[in-house]
PDB file of C-alpha atoms in Angstrom:
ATOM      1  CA  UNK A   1       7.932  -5.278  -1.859  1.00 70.00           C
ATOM      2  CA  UNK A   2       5.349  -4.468   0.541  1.00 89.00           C
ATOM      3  CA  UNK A   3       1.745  -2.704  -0.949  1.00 95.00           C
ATOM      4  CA  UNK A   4      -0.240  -1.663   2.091  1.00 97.00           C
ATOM      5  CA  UNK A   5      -3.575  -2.518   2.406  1.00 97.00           C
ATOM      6  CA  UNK A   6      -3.434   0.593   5.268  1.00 98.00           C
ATOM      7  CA  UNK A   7      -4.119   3.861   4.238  1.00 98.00           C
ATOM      8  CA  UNK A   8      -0.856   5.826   3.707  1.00 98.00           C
ATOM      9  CA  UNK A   9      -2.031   8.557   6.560  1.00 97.00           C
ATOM     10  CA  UNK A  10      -0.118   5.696   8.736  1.00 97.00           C
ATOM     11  CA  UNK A  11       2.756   5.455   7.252  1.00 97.00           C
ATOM     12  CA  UNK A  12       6.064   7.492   8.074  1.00 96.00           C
ATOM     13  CA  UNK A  13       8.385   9.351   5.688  1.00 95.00           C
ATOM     14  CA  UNK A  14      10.245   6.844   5.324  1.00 95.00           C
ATOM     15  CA  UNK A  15       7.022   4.051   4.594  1.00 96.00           C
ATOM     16  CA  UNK A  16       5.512   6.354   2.421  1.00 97.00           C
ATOM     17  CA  UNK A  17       8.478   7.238  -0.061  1.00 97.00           C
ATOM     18  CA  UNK A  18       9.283   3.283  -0.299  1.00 96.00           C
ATOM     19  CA  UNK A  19       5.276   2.504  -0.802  1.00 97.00           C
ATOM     20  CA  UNK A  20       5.376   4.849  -3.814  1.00 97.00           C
ATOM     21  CA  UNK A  21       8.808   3.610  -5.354  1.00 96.00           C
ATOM     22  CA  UNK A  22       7.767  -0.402  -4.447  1.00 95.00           C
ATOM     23  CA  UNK A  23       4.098   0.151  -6.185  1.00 96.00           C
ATOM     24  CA  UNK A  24       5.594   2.138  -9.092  1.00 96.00           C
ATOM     25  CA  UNK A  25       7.490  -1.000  -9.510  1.00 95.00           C
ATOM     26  CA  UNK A  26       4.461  -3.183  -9.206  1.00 95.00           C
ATOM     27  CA  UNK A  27       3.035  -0.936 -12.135  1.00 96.00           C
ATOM     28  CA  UNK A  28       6.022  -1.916 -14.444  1.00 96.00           C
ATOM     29  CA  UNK A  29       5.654  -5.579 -13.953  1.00 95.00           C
ATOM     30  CA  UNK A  30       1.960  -5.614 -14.159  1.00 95.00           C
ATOM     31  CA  UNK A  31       2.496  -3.574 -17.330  1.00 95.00           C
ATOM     32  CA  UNK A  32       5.110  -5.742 -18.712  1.00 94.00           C
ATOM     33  CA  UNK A  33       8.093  -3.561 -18.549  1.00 94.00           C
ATOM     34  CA  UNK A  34      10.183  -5.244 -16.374  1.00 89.00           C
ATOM     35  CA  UNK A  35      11.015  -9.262 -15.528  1.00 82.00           C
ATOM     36  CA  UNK A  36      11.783  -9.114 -12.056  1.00 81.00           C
ATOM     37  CA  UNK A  37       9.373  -9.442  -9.330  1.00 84.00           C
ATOM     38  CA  UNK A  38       7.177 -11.266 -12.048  1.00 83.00           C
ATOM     39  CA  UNK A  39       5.584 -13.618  -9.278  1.00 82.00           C
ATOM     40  CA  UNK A  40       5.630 -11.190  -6.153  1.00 87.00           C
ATOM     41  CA  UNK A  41       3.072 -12.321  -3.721  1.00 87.00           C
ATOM     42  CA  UNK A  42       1.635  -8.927  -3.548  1.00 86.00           C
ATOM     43  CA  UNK A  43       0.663  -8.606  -6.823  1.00 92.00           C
ATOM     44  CA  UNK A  44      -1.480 -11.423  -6.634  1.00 92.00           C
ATOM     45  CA  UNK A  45      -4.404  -9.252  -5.887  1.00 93.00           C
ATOM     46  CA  UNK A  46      -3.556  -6.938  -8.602  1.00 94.00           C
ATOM     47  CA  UNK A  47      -3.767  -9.469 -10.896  1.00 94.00           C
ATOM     48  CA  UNK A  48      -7.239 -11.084 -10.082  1.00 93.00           C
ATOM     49  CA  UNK A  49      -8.376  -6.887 -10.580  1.00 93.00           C
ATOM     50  CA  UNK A  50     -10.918  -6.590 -13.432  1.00 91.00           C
ATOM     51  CA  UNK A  51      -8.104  -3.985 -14.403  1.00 92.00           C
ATOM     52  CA  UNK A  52      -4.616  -4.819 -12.777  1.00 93.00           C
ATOM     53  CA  UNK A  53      -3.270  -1.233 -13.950  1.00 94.00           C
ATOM     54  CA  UNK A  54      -6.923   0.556 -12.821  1.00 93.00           C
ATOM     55  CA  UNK A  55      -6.224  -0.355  -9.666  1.00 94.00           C
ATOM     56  CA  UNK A  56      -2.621   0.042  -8.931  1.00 95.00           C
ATOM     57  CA  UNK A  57      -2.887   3.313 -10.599  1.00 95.00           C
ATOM     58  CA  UNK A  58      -5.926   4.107  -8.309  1.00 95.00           C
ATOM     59  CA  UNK A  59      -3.757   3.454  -5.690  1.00 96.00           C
ATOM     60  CA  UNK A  60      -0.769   4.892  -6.550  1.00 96.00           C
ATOM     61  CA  UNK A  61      -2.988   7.966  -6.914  1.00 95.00           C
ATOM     62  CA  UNK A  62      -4.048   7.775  -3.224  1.00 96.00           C
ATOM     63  CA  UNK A  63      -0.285   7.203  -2.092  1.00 97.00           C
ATOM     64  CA  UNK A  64      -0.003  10.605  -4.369  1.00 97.00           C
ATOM     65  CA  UNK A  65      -3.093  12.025  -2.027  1.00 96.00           C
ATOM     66  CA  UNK A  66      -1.269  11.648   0.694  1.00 97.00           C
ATOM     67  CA  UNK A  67       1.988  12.713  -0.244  1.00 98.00           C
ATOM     68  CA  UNK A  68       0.062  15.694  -1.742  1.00 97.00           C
ATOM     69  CA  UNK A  69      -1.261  16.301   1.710  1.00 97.00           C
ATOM     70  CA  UNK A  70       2.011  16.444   3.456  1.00 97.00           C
ATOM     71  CA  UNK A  71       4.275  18.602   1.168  1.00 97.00           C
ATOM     72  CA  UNK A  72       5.736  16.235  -0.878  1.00 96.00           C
ATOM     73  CA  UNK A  73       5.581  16.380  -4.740  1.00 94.00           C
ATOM     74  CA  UNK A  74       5.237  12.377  -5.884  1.00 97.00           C
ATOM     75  CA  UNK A  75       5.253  12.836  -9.906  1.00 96.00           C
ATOM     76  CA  UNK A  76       1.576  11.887 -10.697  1.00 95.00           C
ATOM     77  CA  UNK A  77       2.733  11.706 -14.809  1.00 96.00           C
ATOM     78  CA  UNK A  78       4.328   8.255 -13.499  1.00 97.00           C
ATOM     79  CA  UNK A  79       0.594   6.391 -12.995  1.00 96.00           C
ATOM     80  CA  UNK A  80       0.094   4.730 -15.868  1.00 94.00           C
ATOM     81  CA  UNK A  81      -3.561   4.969 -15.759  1.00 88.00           C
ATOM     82  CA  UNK A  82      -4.675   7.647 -13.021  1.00 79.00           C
ATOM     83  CA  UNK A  83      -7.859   5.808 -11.754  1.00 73.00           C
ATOM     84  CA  UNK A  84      -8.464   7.707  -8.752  1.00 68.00           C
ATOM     85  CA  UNK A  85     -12.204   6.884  -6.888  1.00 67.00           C
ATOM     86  CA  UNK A  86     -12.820   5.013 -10.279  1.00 72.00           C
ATOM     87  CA  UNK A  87     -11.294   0.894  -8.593  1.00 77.00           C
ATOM     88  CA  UNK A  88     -12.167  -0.756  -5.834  1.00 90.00           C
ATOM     89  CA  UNK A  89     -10.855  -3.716  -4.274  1.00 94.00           C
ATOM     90  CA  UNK A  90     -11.234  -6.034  -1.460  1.00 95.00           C
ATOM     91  CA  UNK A  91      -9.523  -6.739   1.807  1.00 97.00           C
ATOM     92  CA  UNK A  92      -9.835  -8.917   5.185  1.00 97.00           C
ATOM     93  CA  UNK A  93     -10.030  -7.669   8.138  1.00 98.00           C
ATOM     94  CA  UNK A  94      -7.657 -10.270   9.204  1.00 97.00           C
ATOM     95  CA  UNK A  95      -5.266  -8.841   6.475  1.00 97.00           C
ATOM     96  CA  UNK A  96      -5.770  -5.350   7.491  1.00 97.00           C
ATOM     97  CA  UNK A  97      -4.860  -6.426  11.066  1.00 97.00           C
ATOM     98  CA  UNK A  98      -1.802  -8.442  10.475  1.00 97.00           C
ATOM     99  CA  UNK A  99      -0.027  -5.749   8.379  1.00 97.00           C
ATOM    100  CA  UNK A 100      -1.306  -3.006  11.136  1.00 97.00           C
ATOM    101  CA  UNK A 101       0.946  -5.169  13.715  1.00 96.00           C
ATOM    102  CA  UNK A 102       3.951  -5.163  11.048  1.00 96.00           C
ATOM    103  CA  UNK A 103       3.696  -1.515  10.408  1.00 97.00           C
ATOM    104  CA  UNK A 104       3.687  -0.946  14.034  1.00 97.00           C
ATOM    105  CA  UNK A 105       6.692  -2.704  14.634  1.00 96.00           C
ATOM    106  CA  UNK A 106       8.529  -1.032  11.907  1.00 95.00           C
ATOM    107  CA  UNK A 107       7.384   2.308  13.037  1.00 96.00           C
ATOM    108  CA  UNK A 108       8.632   1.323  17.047  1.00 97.00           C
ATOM    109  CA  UNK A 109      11.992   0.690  15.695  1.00 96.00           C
ATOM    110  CA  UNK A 110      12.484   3.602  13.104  1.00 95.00           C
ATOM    111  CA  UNK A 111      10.489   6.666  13.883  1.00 94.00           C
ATOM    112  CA  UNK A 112       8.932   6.332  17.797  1.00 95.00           C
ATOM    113  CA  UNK A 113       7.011   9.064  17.603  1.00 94.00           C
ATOM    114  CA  UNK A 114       5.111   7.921  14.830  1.00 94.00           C
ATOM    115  CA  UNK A 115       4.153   4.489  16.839  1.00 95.00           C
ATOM    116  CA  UNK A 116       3.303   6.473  19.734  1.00 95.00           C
ATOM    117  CA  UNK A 117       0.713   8.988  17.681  1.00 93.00           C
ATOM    118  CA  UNK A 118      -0.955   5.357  16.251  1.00 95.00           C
ATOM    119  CA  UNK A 119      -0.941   3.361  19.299  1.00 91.00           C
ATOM    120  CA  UNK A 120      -4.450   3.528  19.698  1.00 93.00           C
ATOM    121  CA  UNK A 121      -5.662   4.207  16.219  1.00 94.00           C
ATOM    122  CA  UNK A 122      -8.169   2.139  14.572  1.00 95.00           C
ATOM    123  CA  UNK A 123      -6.478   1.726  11.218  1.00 95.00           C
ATOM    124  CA  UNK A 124      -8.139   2.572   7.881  1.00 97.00           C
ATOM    125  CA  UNK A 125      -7.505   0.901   4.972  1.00 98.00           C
ATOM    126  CA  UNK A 126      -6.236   2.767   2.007  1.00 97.00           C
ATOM    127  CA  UNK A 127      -8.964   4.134   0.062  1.00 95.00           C
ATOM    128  CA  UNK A 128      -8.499   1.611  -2.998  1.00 95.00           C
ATOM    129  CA  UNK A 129     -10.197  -0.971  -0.351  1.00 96.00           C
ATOM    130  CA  UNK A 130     -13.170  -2.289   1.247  1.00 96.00           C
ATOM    131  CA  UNK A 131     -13.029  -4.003   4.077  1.00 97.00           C
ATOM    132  CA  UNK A 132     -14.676  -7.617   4.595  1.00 98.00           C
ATOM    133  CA  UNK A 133     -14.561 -10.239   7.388  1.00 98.00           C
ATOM    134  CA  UNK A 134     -12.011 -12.636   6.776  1.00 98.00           C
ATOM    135  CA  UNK A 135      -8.555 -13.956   7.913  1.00 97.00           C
ATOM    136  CA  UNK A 136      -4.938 -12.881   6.336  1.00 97.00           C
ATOM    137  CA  UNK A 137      -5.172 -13.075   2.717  1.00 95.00           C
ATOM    138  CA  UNK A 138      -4.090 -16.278   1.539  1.00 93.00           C
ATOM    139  CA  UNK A 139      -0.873 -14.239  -0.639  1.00 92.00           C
ATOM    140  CA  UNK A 140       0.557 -12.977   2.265  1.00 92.00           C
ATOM    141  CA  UNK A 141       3.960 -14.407   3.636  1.00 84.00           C
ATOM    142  CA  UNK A 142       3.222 -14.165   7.217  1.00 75.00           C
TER     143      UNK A 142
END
């Protein structure tokens, strides 16, 4: 399960289809409709949320945004709580750099063209978060 701290503008196709299904699954455990994935590093953060289903639903709704903004038709009726511009969280820099590296090397190996376009980007963090100095968030499996 990976939930990108990035904003989903960076993410390819293939990224963005799998962040929807992977946080849509987040939303079931954090909602208690599932078992598995029950201690998921990347729900961590979720968890220490004032509002664990706020949040991913505010940013499922920007993975939605984005999908939106491409063409795609993500069913919205699926977020549990549409909290869109209404959560914010946290994130290091140091986080936000280490997965920009990992998506990078995803996108050189599955869609090229896509790593090209961001070689030089600054990346942006998803909308759900604010940036703050700091290293790799101490959930992460690096």
């Amino acid at each position: 399960m990976r939930i990108w701290s990035l904003h989903p503008r960076h993410l390819d196709a293939k990224g963005l289809v799998a962040c929807w299904r992977e946080t849509l699954l987040a939303q079931a455990v954090l909602a208690g409709r599932t078992k598995g994935y029950q201690h998921h590093p990347q729900l961590t953060r979720f968890r220490a949320a004032a509002d664990p289903l706020a949040s991913v639903g505010a940013y499922l709704s920007g993975v939605s945004d984005e999908a939106t903004a491409r063409g795609y038709r993500f069913d919205r009726s699926r977020i549990d709580h549409d909290a869109a511009g209404s959560a914010s969280m946290l994130v290091t820099q140091g986080q936000l750099d280490y997965e920009w590296e990992h998506l990078m090397a995803k996108l050189t190996q599955r869609s090229p063209a896509d790593a090209e376009r961001w070689r030089d980007a600054v990346p942006q963090p998803h909308p759900l978060f604010r940036v703050v100095p700091g290293p790799i968030e101490p959930w992460e499996r690096a």
